[in-house]
Short mmCIF file of C-alpha atoms in Angstrom, two decimals:
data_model
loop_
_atom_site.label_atom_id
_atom_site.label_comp_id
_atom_site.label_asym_id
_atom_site.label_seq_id
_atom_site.Cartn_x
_atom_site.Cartn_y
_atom_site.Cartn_z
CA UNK A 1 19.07 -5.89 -2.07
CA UNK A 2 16.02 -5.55 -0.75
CA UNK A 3 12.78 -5.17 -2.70
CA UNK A 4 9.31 -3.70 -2.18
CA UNK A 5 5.90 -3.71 -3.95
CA UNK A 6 4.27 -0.24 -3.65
CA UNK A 7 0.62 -0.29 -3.53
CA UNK A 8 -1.50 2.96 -4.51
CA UNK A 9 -4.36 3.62 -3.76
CA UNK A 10 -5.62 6.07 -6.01
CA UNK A 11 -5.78 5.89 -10.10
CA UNK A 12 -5.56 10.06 -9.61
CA UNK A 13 -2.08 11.69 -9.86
CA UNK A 14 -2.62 12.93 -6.87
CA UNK A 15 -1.02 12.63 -3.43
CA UNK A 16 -0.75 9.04 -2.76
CA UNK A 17 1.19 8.88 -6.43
CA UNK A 18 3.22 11.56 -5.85
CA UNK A 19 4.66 10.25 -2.70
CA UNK A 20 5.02 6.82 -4.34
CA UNK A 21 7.47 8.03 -7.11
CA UNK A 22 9.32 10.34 -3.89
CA UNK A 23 9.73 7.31 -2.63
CA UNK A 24 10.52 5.32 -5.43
CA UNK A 25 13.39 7.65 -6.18
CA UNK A 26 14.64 7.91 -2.69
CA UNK A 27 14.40 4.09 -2.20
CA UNK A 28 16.76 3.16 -5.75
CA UNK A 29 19.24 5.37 -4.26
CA UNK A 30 19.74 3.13 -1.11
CA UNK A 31 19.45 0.32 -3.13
CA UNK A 32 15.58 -0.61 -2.48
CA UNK A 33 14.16 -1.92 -5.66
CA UNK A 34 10.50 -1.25 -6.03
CA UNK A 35 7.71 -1.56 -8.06
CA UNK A 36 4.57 0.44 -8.22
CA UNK A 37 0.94 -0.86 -8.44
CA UNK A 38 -1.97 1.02 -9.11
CA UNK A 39 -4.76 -0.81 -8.82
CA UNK A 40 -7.31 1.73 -10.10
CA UNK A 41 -5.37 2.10 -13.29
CA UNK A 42 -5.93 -1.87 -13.88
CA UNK A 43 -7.90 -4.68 -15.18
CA UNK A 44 -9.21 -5.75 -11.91
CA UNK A 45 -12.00 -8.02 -11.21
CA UNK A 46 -13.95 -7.81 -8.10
CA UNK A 47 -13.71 -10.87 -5.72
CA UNK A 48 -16.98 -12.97 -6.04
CA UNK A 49 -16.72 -14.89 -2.68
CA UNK A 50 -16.36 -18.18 -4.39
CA UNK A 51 -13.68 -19.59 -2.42
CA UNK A 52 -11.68 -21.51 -5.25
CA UNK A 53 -8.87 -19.86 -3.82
CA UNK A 54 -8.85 -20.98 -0.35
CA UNK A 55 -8.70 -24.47 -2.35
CA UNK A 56 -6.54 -24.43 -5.19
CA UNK A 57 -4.50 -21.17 -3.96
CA UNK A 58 -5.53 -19.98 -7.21
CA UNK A 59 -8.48 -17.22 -8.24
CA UNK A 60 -10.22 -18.22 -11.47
CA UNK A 61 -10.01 -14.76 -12.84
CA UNK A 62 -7.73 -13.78 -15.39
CA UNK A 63 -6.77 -10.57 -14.99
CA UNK A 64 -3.89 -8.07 -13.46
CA UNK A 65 -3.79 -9.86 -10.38
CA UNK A 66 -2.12 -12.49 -11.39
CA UNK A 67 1.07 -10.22 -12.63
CA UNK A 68 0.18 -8.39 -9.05
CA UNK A 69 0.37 -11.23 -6.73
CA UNK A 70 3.66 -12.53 -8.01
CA UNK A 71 5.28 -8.99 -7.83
CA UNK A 72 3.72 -9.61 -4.36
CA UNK A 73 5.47 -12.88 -3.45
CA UNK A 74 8.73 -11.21 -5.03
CA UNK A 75 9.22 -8.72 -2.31
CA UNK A 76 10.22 -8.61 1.08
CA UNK A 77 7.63 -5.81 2.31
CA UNK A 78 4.52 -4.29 1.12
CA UNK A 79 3.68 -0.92 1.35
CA UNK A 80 0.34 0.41 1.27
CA UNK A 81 -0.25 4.25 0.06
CA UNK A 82 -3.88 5.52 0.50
CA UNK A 83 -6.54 8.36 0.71
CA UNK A 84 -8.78 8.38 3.27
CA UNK A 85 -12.13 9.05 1.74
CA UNK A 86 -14.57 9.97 4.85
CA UNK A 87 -12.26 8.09 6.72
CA UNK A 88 -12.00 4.69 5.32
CA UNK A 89 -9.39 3.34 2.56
CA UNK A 90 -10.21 3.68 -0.86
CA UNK A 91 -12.60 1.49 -2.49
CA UNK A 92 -10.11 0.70 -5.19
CA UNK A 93 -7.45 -0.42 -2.10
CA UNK A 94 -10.00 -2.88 -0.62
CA UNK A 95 -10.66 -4.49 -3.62
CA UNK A 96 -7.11 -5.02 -4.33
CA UNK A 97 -7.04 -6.58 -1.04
CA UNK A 98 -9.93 -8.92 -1.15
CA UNK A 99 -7.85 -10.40 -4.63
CA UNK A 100 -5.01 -11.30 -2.07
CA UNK A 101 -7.22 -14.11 -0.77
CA UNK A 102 -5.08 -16.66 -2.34
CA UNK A 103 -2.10 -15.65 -0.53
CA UNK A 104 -4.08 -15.08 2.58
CA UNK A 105 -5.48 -18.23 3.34
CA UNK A 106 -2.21 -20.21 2.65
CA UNK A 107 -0.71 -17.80 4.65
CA UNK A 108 1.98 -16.64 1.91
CA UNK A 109 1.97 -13.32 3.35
CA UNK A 110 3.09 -14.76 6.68
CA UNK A 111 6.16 -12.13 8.41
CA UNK A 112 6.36 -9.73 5.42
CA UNK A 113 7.07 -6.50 6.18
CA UNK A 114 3.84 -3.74 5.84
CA UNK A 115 3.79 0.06 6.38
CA UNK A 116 0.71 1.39 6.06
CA UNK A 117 0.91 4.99 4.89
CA UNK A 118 -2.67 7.10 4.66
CA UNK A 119 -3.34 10.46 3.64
CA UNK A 120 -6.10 12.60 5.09
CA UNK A 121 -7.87 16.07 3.39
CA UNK A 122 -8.63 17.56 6.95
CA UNK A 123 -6.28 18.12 10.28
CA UNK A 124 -5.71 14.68 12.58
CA UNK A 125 -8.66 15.58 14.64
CA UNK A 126 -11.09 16.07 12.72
CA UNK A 127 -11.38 12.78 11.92
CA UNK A 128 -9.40 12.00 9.04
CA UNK A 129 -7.20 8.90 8.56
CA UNK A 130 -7.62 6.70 11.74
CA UNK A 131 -10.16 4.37 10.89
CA UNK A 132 -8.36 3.72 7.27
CA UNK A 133 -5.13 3.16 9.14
CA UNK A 134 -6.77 0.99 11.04
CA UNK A 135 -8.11 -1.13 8.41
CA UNK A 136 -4.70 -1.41 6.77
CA UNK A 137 -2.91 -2.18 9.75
CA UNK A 138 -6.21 -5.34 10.66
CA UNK A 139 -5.34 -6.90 7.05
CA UNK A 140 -2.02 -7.15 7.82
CA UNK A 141 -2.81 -8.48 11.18
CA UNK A 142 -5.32 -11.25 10.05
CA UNK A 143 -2.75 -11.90 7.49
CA UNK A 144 0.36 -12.22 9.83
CA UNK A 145 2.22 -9.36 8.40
CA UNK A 146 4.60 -7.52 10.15
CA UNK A 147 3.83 -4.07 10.24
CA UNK A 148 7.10 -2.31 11.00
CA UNK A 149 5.77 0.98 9.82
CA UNK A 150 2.69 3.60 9.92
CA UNK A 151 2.50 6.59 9.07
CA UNK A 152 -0.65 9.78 8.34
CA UNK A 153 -0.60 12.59 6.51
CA UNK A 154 -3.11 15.55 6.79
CA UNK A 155 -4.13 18.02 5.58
CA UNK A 156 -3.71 16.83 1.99
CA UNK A 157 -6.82 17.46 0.27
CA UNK A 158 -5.78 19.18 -3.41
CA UNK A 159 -3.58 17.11 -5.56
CA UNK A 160 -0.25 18.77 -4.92
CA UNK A 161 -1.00 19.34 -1.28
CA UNK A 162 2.05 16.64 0.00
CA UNK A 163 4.26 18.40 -2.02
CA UNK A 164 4.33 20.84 0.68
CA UNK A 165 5.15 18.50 3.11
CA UNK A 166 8.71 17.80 1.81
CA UNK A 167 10.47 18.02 4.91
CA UNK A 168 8.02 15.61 6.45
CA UNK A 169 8.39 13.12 3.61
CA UNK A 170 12.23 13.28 4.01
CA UNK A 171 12.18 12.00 7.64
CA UNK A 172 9.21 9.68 7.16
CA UNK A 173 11.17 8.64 4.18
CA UNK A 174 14.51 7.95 6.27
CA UNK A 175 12.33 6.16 8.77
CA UNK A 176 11.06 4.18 6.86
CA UNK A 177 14.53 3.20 5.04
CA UNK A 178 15.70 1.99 8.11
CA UNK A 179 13.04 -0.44 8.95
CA UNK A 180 13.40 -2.14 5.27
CA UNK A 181 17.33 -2.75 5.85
#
């Protein structure tokens, strides 16, 4: 079976958790397990720069990360839900991702499987969700992921917004399916 760690990042329950639990439901009836983080919604420290972690492959902090990274190391792919705020990830998303040093430098995230999913308030062109996508897609990159899967949403700015979109969830959803199995 294969299993996936479902990052999101937003604390709201807004569009990027709503399409986590669609997915989450879709995904345990093909036999994905998955789990859900929510960074925003944790006891997360920010990332001092120290560099014990590069090291010991360990961060000194004690906090939710450490339950995070092995739910990490547990799955097969990683996927990545976020807003795009002025067209960057969220700020709670990139500080979940500087925590992942200590996999990073020993390269434990090395040929996992990443989709990087963003969702935009305005239409594609008006500059929306590229540059996060972007981002998502150089982290995996830099950390050797395999990023089998992208996708953008727009024109998602209220909280219920992607519910309206449930025809283009299915198919990114069945996509997507395919590329985990």
């Amino acid at each position: 079976m294969t299993k996936v760690t479902i990052i999101i990042g937003s604390r709201r329950n807004g569009n990027s958790s709503k399409l986590a639990k669609i997915m989450k439901e879709k995904f345990q009836k093909e036999r994905i397990i998955s789990n859900i983080i929510t960074p925003g919604n944790q006891k997360i420290y920010l990332c001092t720069g120290c560099m014990d972690c590069d090291q010991n492959g360990k961060c000194d902090f004690k906090d939710d990360m450490e339950d995070n990274i092995n739910k990490i190391l547990e799955s097969e792919a990683l996927i990545f839900i976020t807003p795009s705020r002025c067209n960057l990830l969220s700020g709670d998303l990139k500080i979940f991702m500087d925590r992942l040093n200590p996999l990073y430098t020993p390269k434990k995230l090395k040929d996992k499987k990443m989709i990087s999913i963003v969702i935009g308030g305005k239409k594609k062109e008006e500059y929306s969700t590229e540059s996060a996508l972007t981002s998502l897609n150089s982290f995996a990159d830099s950390a050797e992921m395999k990023v089998v899967y992208q996708y953008q949403f727009n024109e998602c700015l209220l909280a219920n917004d992607i519910l309206e979109k449930q025809e283009e969830i299915n198919k990114m959803i069945d996509e997507l399916i395919k590329k985990l199995k």
